[in-house]
mmCIF file of C-alpha atoms and ligand atoms in Angstrom:
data_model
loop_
_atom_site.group_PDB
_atom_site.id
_atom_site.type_symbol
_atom_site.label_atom_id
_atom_site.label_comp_id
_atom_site.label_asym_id
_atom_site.label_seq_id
_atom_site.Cartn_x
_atom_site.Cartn_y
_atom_site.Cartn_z
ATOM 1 C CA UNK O 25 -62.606 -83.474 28.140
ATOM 2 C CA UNK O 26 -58.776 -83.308 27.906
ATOM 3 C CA UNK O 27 -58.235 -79.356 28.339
ATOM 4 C CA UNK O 28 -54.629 -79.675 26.642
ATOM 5 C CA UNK O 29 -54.560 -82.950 24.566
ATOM 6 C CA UNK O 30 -50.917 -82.602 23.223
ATOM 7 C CA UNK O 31 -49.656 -82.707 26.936
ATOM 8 C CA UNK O 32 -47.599 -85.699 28.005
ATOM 9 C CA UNK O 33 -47.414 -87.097 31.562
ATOM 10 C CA UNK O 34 -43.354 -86.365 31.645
ATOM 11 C CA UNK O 35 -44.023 -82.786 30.592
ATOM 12 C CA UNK O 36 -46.773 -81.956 33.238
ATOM 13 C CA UNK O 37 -44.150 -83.792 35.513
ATOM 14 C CA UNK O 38 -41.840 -81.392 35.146
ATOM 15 C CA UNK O 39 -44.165 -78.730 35.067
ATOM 16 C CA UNK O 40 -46.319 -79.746 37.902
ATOM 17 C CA UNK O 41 -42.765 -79.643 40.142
ATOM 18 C CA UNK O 42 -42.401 -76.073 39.747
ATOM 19 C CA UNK O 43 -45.325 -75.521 41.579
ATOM 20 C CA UNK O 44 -44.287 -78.360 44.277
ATOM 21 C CA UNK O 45 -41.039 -76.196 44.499
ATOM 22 C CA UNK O 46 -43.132 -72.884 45.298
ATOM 23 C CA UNK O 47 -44.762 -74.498 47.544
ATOM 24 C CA UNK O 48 -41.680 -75.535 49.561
ATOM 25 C CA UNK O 49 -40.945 -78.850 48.217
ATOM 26 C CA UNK O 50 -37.146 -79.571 47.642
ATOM 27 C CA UNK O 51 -37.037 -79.952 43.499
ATOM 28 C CA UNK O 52 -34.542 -82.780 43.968
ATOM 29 C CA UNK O 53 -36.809 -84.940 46.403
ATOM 30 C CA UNK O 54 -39.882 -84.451 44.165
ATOM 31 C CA UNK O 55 -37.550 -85.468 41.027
ATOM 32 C CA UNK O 56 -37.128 -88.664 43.618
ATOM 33 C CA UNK O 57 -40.535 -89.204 44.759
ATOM 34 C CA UNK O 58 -42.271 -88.904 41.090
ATOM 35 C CA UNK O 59 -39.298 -91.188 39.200
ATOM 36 C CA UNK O 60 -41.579 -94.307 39.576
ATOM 37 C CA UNK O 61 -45.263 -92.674 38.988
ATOM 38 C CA UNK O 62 -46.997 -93.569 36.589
ATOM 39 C CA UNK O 63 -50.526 -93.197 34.622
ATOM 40 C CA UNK O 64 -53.005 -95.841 35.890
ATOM 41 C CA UNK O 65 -55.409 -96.655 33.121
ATOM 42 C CA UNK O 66 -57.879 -98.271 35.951
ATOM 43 C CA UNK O 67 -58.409 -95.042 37.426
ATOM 44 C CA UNK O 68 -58.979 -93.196 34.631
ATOM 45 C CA UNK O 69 -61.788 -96.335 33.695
ATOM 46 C CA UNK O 70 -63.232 -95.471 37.305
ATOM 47 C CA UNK O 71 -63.376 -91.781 36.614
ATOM 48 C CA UNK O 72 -65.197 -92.392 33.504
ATOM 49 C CA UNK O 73 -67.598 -94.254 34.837
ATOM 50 C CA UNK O 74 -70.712 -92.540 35.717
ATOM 51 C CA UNK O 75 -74.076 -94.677 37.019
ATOM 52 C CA UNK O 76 -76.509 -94.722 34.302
ATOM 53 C CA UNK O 77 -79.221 -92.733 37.051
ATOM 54 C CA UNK O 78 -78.439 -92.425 40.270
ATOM 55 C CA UNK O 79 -79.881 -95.180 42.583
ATOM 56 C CA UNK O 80 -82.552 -94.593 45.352
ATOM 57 C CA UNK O 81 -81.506 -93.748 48.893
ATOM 58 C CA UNK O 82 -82.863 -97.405 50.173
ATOM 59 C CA UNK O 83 -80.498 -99.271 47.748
ATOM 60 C CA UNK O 84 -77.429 -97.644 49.098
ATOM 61 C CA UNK O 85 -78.713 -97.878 52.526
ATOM 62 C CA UNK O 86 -79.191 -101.354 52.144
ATOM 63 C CA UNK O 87 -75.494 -102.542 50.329
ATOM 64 C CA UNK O 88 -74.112 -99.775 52.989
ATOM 65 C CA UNK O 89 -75.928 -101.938 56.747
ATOM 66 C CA UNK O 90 -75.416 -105.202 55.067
ATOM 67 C CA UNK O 91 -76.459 -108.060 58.305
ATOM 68 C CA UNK O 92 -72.468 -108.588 57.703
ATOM 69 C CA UNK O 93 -71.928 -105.007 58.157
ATOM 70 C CA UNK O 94 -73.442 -104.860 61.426
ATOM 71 C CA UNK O 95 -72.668 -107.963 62.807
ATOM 72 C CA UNK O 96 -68.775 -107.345 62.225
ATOM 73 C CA UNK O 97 -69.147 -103.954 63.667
ATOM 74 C CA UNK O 98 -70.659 -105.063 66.904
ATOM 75 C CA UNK O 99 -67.803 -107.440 67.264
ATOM 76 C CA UNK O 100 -64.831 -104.732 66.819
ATOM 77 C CA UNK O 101 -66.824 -102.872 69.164
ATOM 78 C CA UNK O 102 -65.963 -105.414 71.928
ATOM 79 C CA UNK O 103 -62.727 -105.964 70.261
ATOM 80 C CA UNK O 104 -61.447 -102.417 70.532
ATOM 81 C CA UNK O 105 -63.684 -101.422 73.236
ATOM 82 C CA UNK O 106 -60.949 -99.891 75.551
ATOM 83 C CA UNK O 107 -59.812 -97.316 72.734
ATOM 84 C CA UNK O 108 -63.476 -96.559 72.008
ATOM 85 C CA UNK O 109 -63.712 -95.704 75.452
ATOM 86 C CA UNK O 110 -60.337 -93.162 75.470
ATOM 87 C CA UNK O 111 -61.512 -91.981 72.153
ATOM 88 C CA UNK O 112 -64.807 -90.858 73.427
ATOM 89 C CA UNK O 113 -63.400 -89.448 76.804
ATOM 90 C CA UNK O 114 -60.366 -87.042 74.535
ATOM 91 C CA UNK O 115 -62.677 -86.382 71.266
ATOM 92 C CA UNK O 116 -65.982 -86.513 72.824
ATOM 93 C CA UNK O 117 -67.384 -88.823 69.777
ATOM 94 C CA UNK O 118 -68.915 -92.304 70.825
ATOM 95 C CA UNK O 119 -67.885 -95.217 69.889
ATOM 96 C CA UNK O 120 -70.766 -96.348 67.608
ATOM 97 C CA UNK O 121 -70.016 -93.550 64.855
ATOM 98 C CA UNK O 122 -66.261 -93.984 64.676
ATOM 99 C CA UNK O 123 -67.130 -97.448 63.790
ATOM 100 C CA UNK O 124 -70.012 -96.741 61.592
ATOM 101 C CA UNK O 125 -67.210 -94.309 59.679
ATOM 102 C CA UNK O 126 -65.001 -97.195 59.810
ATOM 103 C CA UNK O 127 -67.593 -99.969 58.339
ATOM 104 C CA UNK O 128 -68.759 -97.654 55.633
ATOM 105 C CA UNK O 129 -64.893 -96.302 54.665
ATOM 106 C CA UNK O 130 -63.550 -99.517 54.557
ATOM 107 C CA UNK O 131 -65.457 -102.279 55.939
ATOM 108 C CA UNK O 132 -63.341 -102.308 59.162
ATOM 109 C CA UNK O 133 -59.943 -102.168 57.569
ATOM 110 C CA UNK O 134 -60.796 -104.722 55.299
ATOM 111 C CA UNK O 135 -60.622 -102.781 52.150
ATOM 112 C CA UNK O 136 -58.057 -99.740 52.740
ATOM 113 C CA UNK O 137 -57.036 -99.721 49.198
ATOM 114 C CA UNK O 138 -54.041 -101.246 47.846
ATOM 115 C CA UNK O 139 -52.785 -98.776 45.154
ATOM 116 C CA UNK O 140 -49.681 -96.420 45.263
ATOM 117 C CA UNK O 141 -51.116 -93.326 46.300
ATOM 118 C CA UNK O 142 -48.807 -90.805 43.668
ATOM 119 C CA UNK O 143 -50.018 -92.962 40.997
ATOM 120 C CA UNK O 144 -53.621 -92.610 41.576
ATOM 121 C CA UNK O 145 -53.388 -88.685 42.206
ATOM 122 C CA UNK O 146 -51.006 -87.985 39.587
ATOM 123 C CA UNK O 147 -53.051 -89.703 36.973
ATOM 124 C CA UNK O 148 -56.304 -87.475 37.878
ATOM 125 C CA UNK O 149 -53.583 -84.685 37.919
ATOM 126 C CA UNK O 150 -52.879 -85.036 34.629
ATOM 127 C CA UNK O 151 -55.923 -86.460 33.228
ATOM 128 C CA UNK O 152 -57.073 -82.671 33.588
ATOM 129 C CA UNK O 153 -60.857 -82.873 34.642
ATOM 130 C CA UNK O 154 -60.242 -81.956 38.311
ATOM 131 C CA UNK O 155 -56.778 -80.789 37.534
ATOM 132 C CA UNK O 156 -57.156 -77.969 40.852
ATOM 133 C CA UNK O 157 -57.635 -80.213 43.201
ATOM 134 C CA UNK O 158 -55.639 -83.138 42.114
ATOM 135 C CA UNK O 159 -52.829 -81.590 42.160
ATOM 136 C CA UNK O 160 -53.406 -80.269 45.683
ATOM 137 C CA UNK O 161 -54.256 -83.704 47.357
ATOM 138 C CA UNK O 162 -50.911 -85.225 45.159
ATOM 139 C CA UNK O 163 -48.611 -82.373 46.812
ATOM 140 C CA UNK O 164 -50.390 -83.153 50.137
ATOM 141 C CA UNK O 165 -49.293 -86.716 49.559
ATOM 142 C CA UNK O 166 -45.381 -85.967 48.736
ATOM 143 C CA UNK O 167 -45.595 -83.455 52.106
ATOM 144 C CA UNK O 168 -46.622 -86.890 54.131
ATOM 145 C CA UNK O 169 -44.115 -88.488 52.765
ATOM 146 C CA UNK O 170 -41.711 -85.975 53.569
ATOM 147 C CA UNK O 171 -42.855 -86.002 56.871
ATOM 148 C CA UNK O 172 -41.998 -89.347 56.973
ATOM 149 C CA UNK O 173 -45.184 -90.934 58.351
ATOM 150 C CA UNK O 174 -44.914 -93.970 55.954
ATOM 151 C CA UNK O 175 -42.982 -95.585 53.658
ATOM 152 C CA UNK O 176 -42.928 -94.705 49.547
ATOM 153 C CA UNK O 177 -44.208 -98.512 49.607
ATOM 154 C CA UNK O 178 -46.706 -98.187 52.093
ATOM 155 C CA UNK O 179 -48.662 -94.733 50.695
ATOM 156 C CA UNK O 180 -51.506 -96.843 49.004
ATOM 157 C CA UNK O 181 -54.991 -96.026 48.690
ATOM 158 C CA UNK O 182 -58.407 -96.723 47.102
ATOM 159 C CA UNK O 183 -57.989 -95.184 42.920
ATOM 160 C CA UNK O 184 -59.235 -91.946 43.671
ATOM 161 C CA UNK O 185 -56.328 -91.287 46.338
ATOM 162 C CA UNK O 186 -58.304 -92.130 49.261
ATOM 163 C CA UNK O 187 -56.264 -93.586 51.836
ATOM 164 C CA UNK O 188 -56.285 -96.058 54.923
ATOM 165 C CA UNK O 189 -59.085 -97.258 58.014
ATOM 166 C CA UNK O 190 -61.001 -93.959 57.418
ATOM 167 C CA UNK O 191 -60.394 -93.348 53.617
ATOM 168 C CA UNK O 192 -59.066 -89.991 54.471
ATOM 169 C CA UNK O 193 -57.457 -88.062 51.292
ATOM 170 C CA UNK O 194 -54.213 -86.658 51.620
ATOM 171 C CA UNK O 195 -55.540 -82.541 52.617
ATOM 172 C CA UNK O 196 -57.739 -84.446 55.209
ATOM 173 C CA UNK O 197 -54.484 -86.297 56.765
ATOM 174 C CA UNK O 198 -52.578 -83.075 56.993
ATOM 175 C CA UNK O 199 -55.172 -81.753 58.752
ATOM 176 C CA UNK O 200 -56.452 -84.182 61.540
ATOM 177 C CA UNK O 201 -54.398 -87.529 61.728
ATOM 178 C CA UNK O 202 -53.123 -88.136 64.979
ATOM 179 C CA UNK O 203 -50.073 -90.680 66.293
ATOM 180 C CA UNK O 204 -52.521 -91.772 69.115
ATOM 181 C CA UNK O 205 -50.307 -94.227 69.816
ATOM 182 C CA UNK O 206 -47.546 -91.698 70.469
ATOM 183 C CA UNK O 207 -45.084 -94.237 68.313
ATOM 184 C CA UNK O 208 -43.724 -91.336 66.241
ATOM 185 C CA UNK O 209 -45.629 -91.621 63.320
ATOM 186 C CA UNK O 210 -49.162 -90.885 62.525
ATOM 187 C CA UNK O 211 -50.108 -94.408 60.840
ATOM 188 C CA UNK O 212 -53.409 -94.796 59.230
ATOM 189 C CA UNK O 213 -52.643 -97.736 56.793
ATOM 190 C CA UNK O 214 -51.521 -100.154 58.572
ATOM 191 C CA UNK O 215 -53.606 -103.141 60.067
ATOM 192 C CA UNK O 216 -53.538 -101.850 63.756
ATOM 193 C CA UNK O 217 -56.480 -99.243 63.453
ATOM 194 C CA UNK O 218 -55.331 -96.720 66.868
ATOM 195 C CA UNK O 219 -54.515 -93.827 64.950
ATOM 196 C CA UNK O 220 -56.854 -94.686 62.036
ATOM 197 C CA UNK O 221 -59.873 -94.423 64.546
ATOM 198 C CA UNK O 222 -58.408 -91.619 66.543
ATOM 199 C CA UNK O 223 -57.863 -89.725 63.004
ATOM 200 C CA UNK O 224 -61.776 -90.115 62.518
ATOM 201 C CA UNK O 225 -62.346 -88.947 65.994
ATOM 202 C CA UNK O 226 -60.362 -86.125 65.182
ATOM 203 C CA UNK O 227 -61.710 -84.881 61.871
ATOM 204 C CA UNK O 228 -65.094 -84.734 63.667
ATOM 205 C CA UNK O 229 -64.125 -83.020 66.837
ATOM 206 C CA UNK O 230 -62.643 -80.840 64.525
ATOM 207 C CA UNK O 231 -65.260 -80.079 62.611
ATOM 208 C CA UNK O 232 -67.723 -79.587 65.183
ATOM 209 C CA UNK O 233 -68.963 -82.645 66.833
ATOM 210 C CA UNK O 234 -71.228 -81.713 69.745
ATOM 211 C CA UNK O 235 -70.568 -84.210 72.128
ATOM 212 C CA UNK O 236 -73.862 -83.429 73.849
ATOM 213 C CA UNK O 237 -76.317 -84.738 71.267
ATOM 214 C CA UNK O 238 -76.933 -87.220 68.815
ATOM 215 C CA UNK O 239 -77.345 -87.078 64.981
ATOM 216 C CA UNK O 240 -81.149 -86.592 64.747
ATOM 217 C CA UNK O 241 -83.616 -89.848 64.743
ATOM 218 C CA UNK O 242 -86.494 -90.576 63.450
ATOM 219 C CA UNK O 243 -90.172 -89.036 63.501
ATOM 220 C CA UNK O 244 -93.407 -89.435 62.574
ATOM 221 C CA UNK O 245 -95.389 -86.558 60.761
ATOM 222 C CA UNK O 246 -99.294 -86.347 61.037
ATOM 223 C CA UNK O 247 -101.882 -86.499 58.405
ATOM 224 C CA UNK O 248 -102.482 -83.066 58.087
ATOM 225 C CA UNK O 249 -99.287 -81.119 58.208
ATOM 226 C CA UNK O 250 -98.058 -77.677 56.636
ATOM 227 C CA UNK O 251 -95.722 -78.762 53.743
ATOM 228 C CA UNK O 252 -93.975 -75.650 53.148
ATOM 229 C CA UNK O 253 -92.414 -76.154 56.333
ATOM 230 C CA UNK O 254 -90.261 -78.946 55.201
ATOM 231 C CA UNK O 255 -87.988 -77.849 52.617
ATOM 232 C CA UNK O 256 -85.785 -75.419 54.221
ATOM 233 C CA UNK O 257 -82.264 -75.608 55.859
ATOM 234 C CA UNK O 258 -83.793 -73.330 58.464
ATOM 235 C CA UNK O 259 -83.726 -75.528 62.101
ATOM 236 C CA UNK O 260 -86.333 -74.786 64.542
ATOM 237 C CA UNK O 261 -86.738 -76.323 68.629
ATOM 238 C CA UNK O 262 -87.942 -79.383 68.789
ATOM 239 C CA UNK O 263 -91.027 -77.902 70.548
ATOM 240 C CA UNK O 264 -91.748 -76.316 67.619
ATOM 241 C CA UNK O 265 -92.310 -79.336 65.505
ATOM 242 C CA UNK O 266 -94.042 -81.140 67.753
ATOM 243 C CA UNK O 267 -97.057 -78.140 68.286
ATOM 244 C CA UNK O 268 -97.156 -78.785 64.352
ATOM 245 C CA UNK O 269 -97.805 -82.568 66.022
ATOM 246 C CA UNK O 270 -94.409 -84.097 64.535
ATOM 247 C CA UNK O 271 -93.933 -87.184 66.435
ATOM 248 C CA UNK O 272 -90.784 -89.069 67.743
ATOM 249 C CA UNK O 273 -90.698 -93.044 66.802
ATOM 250 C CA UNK O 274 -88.165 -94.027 69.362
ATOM 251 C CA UNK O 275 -85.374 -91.694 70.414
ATOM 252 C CA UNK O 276 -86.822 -88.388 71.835
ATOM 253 C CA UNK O 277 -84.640 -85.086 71.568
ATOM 254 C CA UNK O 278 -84.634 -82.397 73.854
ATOM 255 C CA UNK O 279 -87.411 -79.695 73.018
ATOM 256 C CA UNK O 280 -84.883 -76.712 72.923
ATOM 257 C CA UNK O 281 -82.873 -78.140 70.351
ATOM 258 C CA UNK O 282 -82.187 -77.111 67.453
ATOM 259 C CA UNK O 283 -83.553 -79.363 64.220
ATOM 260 C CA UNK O 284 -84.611 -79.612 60.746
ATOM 261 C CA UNK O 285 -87.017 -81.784 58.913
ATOM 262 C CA UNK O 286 -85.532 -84.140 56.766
ATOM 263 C CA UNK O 287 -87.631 -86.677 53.992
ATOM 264 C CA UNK O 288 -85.023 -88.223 52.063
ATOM 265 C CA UNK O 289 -87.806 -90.484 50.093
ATOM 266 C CA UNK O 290 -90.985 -87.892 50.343
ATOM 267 C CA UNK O 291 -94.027 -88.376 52.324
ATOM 268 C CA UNK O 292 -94.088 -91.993 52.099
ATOM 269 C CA UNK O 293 -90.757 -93.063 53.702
ATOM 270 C CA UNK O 294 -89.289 -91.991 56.626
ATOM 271 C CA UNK O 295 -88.770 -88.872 58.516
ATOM 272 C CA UNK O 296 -85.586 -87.479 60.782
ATOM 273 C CA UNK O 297 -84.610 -84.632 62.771
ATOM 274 C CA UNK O 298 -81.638 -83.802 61.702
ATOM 275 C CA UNK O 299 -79.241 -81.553 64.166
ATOM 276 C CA UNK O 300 -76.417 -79.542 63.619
ATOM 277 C CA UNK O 301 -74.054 -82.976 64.211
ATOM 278 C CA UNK O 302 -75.653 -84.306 60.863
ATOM 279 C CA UNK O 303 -74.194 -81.726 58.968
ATOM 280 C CA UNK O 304 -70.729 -82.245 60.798
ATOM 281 C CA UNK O 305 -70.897 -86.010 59.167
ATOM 282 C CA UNK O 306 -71.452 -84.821 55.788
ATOM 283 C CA UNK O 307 -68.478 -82.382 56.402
ATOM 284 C CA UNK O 308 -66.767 -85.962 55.965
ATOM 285 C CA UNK O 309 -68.744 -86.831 52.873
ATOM 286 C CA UNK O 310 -71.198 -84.371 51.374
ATOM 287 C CA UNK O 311 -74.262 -86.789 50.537
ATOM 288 C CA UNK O 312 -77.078 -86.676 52.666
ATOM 289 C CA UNK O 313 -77.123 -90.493 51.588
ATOM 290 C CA UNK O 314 -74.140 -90.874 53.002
ATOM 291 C CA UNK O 315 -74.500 -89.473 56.357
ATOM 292 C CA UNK O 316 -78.162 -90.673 57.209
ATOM 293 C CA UNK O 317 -75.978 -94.573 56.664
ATOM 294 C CA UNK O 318 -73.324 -93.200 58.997
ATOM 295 C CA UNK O 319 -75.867 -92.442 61.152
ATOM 296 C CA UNK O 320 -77.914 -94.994 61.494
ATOM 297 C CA UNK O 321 -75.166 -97.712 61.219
ATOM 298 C CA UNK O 322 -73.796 -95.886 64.353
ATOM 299 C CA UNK O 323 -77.277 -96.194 66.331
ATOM 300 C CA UNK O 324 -77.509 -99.707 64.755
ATOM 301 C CA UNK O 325 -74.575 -100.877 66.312
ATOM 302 C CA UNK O 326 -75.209 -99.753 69.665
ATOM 303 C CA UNK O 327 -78.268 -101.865 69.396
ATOM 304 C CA UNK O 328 -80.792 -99.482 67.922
ATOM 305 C CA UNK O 329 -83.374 -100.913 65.566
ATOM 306 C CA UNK O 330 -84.161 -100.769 61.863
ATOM 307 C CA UNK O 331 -86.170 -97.091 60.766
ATOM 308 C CA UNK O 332 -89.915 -97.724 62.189
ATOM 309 C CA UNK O 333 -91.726 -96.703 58.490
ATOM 310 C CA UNK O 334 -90.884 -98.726 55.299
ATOM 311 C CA UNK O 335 -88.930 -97.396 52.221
ATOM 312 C CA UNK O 336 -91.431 -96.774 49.186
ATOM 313 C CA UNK O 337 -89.338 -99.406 47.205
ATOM 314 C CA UNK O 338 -91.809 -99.595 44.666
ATOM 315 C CA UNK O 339 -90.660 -96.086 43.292
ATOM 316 C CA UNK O 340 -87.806 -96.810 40.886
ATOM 317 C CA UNK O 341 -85.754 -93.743 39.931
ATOM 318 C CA UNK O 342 -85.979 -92.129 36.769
ATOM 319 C CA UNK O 343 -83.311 -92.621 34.358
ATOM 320 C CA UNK O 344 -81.065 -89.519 33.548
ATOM 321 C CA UNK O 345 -83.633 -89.038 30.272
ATOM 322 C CA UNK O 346 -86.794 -89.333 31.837
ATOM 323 C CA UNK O 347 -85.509 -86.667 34.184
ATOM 324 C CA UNK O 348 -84.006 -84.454 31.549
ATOM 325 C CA UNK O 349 -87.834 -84.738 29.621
ATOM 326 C CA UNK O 350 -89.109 -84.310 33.257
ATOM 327 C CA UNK O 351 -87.021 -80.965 33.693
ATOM 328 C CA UNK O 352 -88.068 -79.518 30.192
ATOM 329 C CA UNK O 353 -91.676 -80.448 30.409
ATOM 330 C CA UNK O 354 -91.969 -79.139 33.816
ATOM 331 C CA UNK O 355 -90.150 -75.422 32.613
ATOM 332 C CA UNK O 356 -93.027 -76.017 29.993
ATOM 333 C CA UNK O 357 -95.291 -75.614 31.379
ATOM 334 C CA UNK O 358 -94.080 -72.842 34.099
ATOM 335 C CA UNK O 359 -92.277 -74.947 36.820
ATOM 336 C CA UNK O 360 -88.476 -73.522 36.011
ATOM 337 C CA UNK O 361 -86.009 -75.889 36.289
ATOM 338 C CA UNK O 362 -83.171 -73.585 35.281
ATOM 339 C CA UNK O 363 -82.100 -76.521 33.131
ATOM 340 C CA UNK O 364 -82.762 -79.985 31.578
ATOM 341 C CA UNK O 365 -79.328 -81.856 32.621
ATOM 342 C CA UNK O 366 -81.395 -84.798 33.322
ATOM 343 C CA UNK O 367 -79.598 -84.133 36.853
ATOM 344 C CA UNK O 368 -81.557 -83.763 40.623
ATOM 345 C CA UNK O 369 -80.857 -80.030 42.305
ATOM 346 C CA UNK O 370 -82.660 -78.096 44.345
ATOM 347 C CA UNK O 371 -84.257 -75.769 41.294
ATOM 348 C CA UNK O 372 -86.353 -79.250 40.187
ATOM 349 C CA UNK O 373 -87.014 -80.316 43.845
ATOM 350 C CA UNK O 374 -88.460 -76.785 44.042
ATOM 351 C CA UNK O 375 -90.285 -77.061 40.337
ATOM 352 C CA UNK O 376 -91.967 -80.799 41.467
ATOM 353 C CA UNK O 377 -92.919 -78.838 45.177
ATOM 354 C CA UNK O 378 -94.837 -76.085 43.059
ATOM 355 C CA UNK O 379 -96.066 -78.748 40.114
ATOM 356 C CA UNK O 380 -97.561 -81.286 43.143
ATOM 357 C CA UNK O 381 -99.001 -77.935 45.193
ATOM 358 C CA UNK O 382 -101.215 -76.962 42.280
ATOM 359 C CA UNK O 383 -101.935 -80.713 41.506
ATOM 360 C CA UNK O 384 -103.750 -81.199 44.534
ATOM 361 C CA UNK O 385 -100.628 -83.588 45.424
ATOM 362 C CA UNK O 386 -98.700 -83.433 48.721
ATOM 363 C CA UNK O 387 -95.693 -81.481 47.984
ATOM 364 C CA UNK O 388 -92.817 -82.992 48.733
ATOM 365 C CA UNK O 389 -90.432 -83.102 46.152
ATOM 366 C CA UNK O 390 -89.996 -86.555 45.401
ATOM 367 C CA UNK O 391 -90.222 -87.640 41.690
ATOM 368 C CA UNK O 392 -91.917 -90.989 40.714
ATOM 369 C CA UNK O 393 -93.013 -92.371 37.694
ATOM 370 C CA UNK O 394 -96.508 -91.585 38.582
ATOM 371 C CA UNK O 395 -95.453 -87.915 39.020
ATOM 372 C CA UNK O 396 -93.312 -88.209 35.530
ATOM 373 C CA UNK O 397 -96.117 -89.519 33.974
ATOM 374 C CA UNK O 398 -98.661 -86.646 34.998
ATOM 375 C CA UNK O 399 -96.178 -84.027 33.646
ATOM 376 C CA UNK O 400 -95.581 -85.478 30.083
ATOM 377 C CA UNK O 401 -99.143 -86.202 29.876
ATOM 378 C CA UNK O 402 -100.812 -83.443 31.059
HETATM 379 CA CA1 CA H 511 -48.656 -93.920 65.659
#
């Protein structure tokens, strides 16, 4: 929804340049910068475009470690191998994730976005939905290019203002790019990737990489196993899971460590440890999605294998309906939802936990038809 419908794009222009001004922009420069922005109807199309329900975690997983993926990833891992090797001795974060970051972002440089930056943020700006923090990412982009680290030409990005190798929005340049290649100017758009990767590097050191273990990996859970153990952020040793007999696949962690239990498809698909360093990935995206493809494209490409347990691909996702008639039939019949926005939170993962644990069913969470059905038809 438009919050002021009668405003035009010159008028929020202007008005948008006092705040640029009190926030240390010269008014003259900005007057320069903005002359040739204009609205991009394409982006507003993207940002009206919502998925009709949102897609199961295997899906994305499988578009996001195409064969293609992987293969090309193992070969810019031999290509660049010397800077993966100085990245990981100055930022402590192996080579396998930067490129996994890299592959995901933007398919190894191949897709870095090719439209102007001011543009893309100015028209979100203005469009009004996320006017806050549109308007802070567009005056983060004018400060770059006051700071001179590229050209007005060469500030493009992806429509939503995401920008270069590592698809980093302007607040995220500010705060961690790095001119690796001590040239003078902290380049992540061009086609030589140094700074790009270093940037990634960077934004993880920075927000916490431990250097000293990995991500998680997989485990295996046994028959009988105390389900309200699962669904809480709360980590726990390693040796603590495994005297409830949770079992490692492949990878083994260290039993003082840290971990929690993660199911991203319930009890039939498969199971992680997930460390601290999970959480720092999704500090670059927050999608748990996200991060476990990260994350296993990273182990993938330094010749780990595929997750040891199946997907339960069978179990299409409900439509946003059938979840909004799954949300008020649930609070129905006692199992709050705290709303029927036909959207998946934590209040319905917590409603389907209690619904399964007085069905008899194992509790985990995860909504199927079969569980859809037994609500509306009970
Ligand atoms: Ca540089």
């Amino acid at each position: 929804m438009q919050p002021d419908a009668d405003l035009t794009f010159e008028t929020w222009v202007q008005a948008f340049g006092a705040k640029a001004q009190l926030a240390g922009l010269d008014l003259g420069l900005y007057a320069q910068m903005m002359s040739g922005v204009k609205v991009q109807t394409l982006v507003l199309k993207k940002d009206r475009t919502q998925p009709e329900f949102s897609s199961r975690i295997w899906s994305y997983l499988d578009r996001a470690l195409s064969d293609q993926r992987i293969d090309d990833g193992r070969k810019m891992l031999v290509l660049y191998q010397d800077l993966f090797a100085k990245l990981a001795r100055d930022y402590g974060v192996g080579a396998g994730l930067i490129a996994a970051f890299w592959g995901i972002e933007s398919a190894y440089g191949q897709v870095r976005g090719s439209l102007p930056v001011l543009d893309c943020l100015a028209t979100l700006a203005f469009d009004g939905r996320r006017r806050a923090f549109f308007e802070a990412e567009l005056l983060g982009a004018l400060q770059i290019l006051v700071a001179g680290d590229v050209s007005p030409q060469g500030l493009m990005g992806s429509w939503a203002g995401a920008m270069g190798h590592g698809q980093f929005m302007p607040s995220a340049y500010l705060a961690h790019a790095v001119d690796y290649d001590q040239d003078g100017k902290r380049d992540i758009w061009g086609d030589e990737p140094t700074d790009a990767l270093a940037s990634i590097a960077a934004y993880l050191q920075n927000s916490g990489w431990d250097a000293a273990v990995s991500w998680g990996c997989e485990v295996r859970l046994p028959n009988v196993f105390d389900w309200s153990l699962l669904h809480s952020d709360q980590r726990r040793p390693v040796a603590f899971w495994c005297a409830q007999r949770v079992g490692f696949v492949a990878q083994e962690l260290p039993l003082s460590l840290n971990v929690r239990l993660h199911l991203p498809a319930g009890h039939q698909g498969p199971a992680f440890f997930l460390t601290q360093n999970f959480d720092v990935i999704k500090s670059y995206n927050a999608s748990d999605a996200y991060a476990l493809a990260v994350a296993h494209l990273a182990d993938r490409l330094m010749g780990g294998g595929a997750f040891a347990q199946e997907w339960p691909r069978h179990a299409r996702a409900l439509t946003t309906p059938e979840l909004a008639c799954l949300q008020k039939n649930l609070t129905l019949r006692g199992y709050e939802t705290k709303g029927a926005d036909g959207k998946f939170g934590p209040n319905t993962a917590a409603a389907v936990r209690q619904y399964q644990a007085d069905m008899g069913l194992t509790p985990d969470g995860f909504v199927t038809i079969a569980l859809f059905e037994s609500v509306i038809g009970g």
